[in-house]
Backbone as CSV, one residue per row, in Angstrom:
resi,resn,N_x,N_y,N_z,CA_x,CA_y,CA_z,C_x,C_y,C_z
1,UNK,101.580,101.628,123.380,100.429,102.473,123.206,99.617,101.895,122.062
2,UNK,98.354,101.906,122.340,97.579,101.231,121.133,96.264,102.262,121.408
3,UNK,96.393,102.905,120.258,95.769,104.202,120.203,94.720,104.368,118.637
4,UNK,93.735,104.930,118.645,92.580,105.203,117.860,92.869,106.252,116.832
5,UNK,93.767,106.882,116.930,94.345,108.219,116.734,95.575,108.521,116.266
6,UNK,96.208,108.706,115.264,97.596,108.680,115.063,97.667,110.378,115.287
7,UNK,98.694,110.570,116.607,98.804,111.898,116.705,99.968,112.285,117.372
8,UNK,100.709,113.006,115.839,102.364,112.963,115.786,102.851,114.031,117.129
9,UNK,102.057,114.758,117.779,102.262,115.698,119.080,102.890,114.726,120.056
10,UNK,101.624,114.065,120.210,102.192,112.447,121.627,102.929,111.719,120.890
11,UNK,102.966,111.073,119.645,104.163,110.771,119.402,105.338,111.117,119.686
12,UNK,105.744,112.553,119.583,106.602,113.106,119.603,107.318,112.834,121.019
13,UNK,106.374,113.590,121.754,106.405,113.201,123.313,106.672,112.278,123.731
14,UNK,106.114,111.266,123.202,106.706,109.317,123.662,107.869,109.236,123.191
15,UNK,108.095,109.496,122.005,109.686,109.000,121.361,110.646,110.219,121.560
16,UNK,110.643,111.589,122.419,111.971,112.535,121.942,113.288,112.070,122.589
17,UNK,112.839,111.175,123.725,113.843,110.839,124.370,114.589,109.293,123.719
18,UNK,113.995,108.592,122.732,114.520,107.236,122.103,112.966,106.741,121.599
19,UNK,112.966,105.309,121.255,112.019,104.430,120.722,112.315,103.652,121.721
20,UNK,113.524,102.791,122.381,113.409,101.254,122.655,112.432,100.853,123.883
21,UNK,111.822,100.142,123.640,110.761,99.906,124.409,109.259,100.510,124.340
22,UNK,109.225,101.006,123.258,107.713,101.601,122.663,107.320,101.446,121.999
23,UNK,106.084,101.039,121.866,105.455,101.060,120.235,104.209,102.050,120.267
24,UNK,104.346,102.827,118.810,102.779,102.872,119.007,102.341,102.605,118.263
25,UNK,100.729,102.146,117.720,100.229,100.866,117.215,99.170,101.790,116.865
26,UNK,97.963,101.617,115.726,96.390,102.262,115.604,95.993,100.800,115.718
27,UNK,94.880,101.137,116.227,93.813,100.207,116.800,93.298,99.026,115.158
28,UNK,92.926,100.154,114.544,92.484,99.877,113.496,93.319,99.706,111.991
29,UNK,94.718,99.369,112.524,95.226,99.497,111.654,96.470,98.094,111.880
30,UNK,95.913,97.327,113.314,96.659,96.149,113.733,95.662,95.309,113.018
31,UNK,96.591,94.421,112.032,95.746,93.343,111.383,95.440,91.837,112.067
32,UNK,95.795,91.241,112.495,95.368,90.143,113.923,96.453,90.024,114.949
33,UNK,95.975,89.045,115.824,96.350,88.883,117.179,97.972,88.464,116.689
34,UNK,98.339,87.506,115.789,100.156,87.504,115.664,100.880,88.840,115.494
35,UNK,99.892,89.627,114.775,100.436,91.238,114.592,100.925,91.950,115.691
36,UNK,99.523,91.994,116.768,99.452,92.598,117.677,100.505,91.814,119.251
37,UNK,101.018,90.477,118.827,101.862,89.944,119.899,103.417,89.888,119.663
38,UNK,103.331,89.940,118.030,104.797,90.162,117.239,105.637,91.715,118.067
39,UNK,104.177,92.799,118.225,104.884,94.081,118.236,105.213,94.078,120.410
40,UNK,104.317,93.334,120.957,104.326,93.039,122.346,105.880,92.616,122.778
41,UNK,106.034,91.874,121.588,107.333,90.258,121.673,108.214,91.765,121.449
42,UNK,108.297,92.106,120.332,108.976,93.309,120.559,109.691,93.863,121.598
43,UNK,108.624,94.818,121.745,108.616,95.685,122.635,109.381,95.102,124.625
44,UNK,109.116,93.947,124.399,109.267,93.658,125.766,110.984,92.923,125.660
45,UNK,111.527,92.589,124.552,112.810,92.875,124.280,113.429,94.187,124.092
46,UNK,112.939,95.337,124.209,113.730,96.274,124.193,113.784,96.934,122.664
47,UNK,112.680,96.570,121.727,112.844,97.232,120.424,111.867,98.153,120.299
48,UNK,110.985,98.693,119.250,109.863,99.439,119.009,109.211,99.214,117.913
49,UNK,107.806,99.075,118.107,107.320,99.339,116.628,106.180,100.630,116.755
50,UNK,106.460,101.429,115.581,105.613,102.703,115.372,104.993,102.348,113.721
51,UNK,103.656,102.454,113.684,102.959,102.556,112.988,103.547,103.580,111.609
52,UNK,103.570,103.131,110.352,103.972,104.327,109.587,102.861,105.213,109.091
53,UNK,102.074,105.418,109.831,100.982,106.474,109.830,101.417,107.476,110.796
54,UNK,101.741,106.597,112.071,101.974,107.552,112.876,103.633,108.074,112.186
55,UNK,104.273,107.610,111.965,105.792,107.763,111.585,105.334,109.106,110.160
56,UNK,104.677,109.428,109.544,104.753,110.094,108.260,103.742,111.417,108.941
57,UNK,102.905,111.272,110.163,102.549,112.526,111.194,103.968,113.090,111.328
58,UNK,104.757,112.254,112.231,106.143,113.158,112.764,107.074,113.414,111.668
59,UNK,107.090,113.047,110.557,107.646,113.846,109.220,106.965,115.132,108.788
60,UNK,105.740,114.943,109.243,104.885,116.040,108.363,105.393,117.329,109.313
61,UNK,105.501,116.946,110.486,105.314,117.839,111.809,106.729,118.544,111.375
62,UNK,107.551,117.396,111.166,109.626,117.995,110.901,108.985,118.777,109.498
63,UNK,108.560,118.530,108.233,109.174,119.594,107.596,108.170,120.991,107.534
64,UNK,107.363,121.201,108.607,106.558,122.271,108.300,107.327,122.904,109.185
65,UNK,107.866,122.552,110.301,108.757,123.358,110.873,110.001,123.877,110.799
66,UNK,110.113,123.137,109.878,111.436,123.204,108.953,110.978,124.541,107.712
67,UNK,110.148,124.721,107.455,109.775,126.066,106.059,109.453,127.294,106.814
68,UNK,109.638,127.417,107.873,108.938,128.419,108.772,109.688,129.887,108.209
69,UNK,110.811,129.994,107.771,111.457,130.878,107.434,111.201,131.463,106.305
70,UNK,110.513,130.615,105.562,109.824,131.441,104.075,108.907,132.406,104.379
71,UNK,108.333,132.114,105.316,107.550,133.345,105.785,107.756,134.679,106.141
72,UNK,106.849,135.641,105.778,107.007,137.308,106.112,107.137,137.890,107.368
73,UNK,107.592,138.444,108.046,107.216,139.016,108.941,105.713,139.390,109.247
74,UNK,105.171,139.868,108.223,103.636,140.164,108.458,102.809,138.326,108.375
75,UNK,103.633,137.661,107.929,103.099,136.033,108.260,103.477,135.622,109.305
76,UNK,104.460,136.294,110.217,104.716,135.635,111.434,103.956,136.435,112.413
77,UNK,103.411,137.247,112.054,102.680,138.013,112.888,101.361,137.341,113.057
78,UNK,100.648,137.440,112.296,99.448,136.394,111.987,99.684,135.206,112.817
79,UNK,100.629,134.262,112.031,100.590,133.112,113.089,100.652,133.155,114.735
80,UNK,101.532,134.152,114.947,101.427,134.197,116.783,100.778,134.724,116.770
81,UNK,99.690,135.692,116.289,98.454,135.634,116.951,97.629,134.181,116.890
82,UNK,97.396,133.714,115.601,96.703,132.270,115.547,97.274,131.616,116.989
83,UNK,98.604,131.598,117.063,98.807,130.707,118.610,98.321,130.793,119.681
84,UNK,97.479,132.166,119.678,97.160,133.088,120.667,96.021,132.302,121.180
85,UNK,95.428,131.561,120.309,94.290,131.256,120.026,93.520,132.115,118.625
86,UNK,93.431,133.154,118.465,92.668,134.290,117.860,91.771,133.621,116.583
87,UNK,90.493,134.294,116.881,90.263,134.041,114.915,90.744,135.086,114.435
88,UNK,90.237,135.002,113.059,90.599,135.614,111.873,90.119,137.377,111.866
89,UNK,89.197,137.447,112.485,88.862,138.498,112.792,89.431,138.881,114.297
90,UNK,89.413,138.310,115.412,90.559,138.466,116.634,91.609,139.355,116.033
91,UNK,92.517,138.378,115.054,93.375,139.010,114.696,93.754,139.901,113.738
92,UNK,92.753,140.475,112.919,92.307,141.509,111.967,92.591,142.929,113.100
93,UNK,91.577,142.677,114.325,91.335,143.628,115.649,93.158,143.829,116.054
94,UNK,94.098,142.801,116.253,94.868,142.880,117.274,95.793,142.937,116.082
95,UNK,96.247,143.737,115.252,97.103,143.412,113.722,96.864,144.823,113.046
96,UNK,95.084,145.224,113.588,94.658,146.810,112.521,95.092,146.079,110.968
97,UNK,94.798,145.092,110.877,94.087,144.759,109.416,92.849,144.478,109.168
98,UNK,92.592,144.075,107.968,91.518,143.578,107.086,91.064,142.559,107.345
99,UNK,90.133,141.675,107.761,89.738,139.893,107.481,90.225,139.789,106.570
100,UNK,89.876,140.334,104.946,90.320,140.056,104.111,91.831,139.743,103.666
101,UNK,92.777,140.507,104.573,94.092,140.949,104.356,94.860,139.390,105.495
102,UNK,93.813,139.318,106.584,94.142,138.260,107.219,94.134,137.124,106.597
103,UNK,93.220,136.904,105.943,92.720,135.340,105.018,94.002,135.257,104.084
104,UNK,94.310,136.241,103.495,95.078,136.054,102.473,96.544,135.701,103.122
105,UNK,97.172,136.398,104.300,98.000,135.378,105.128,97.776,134.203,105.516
106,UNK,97.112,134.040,106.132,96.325,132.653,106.485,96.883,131.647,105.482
107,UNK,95.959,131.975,104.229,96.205,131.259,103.416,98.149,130.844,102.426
108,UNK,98.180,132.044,102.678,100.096,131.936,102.450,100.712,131.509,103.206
109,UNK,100.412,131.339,104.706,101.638,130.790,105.623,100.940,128.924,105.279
110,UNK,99.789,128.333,105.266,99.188,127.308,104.778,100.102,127.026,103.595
111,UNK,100.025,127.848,102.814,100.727,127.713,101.215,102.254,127.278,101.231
112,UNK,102.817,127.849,102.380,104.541,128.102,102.422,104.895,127.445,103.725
113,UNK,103.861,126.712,104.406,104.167,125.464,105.068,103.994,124.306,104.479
114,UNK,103.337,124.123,103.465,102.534,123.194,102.502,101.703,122.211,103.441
115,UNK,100.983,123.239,103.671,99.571,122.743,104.971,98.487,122.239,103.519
116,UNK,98.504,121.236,103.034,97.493,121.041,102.046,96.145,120.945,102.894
117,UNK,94.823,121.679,102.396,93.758,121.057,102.278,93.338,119.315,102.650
118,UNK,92.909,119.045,103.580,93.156,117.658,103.564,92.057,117.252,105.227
119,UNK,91.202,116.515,105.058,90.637,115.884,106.028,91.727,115.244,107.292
120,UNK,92.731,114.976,106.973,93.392,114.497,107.756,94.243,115.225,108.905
121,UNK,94.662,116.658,108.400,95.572,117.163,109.108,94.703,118.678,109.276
122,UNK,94.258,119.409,110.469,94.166,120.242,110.967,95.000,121.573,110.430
123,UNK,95.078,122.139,109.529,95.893,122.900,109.078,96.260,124.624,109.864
124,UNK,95.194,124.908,110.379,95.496,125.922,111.572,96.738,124.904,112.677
125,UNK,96.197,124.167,113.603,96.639,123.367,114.375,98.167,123.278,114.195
126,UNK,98.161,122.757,112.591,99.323,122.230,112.238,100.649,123.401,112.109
127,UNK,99.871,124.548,112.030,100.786,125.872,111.472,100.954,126.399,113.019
128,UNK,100.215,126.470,113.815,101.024,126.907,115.343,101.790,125.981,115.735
129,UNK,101.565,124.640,115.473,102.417,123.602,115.848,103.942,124.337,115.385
130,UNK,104.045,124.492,114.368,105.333,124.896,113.415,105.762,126.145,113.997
131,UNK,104.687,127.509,114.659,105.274,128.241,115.473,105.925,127.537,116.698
132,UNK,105.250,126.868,117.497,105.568,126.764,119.003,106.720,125.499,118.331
133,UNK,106.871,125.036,117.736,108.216,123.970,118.197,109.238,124.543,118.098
134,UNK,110.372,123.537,118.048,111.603,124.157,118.421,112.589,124.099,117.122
135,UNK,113.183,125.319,117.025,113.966,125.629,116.245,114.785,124.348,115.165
136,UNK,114.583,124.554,113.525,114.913,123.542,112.943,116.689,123.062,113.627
137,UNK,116.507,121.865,112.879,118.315,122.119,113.049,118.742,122.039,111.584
């Protein structure tokens, strides 16, 4: 896979069953053609190479799902609605709270997933992700 996008979801998906025989690669992040035939030569022996961009996505993905338990009940409520799709007000309506009272969950299950602020990672996205996966081990 030689992809534009490092996105630890399809990662996930490509590798739950093993690595050998996969790589995935960013476009923009393969430095020349020996790079890009080293990971081919690879791959077509039976090894893998994954980008450690993409590799530190599927860490991020393991430990937010991994903190899920610090959360309140009234924070797990919130979030499955967020899964629902819902905004903030959606789920103010479907909860009989506050926006205000919502934000301030919002912002604590963010806090106690350690969803930082960050251009890079989708932090709603990232916090249903952490609902819908599957149970730490």
């Amino acid at each position: 896979m030689l992809s534009q996008f490092s996105d630890a979801l399809f990662a996930f998906e490509l590798f739950k069953h093993g690595t050998e025989g996969y790589a995935y690669l960013l476009k923009d992040r393969v430095g020349d053609l020996d790079e890009l035939l080293g990971a081919i030569r690879a791959v077509a022996s039976g090894g893998s190479v994954i980008d450690p961009k993409v590799v530190e996505g599927l860490l991020a993905r393991r430990d937010v799902r991994g903190q899920r338990e610090a959360l309140t009940p009234r924070e797990r409520d919130v979030l499955r609605e967020m899964a629902h799709g819902r905004s903030n007000s959606g789920i103010a309506g479907a909860l009989h709270l506050s926006i205000s009272s919502v934000e301030k969950n919002v912002n604590a299950i963010f806090t106690k997933l350690g969803l930082e602020n960050s251009g890079d990672v989708h932090r709603r996205v990232a916090a249903v992700l952490a609902y819908l996966g599957p149970d730490p081990a």
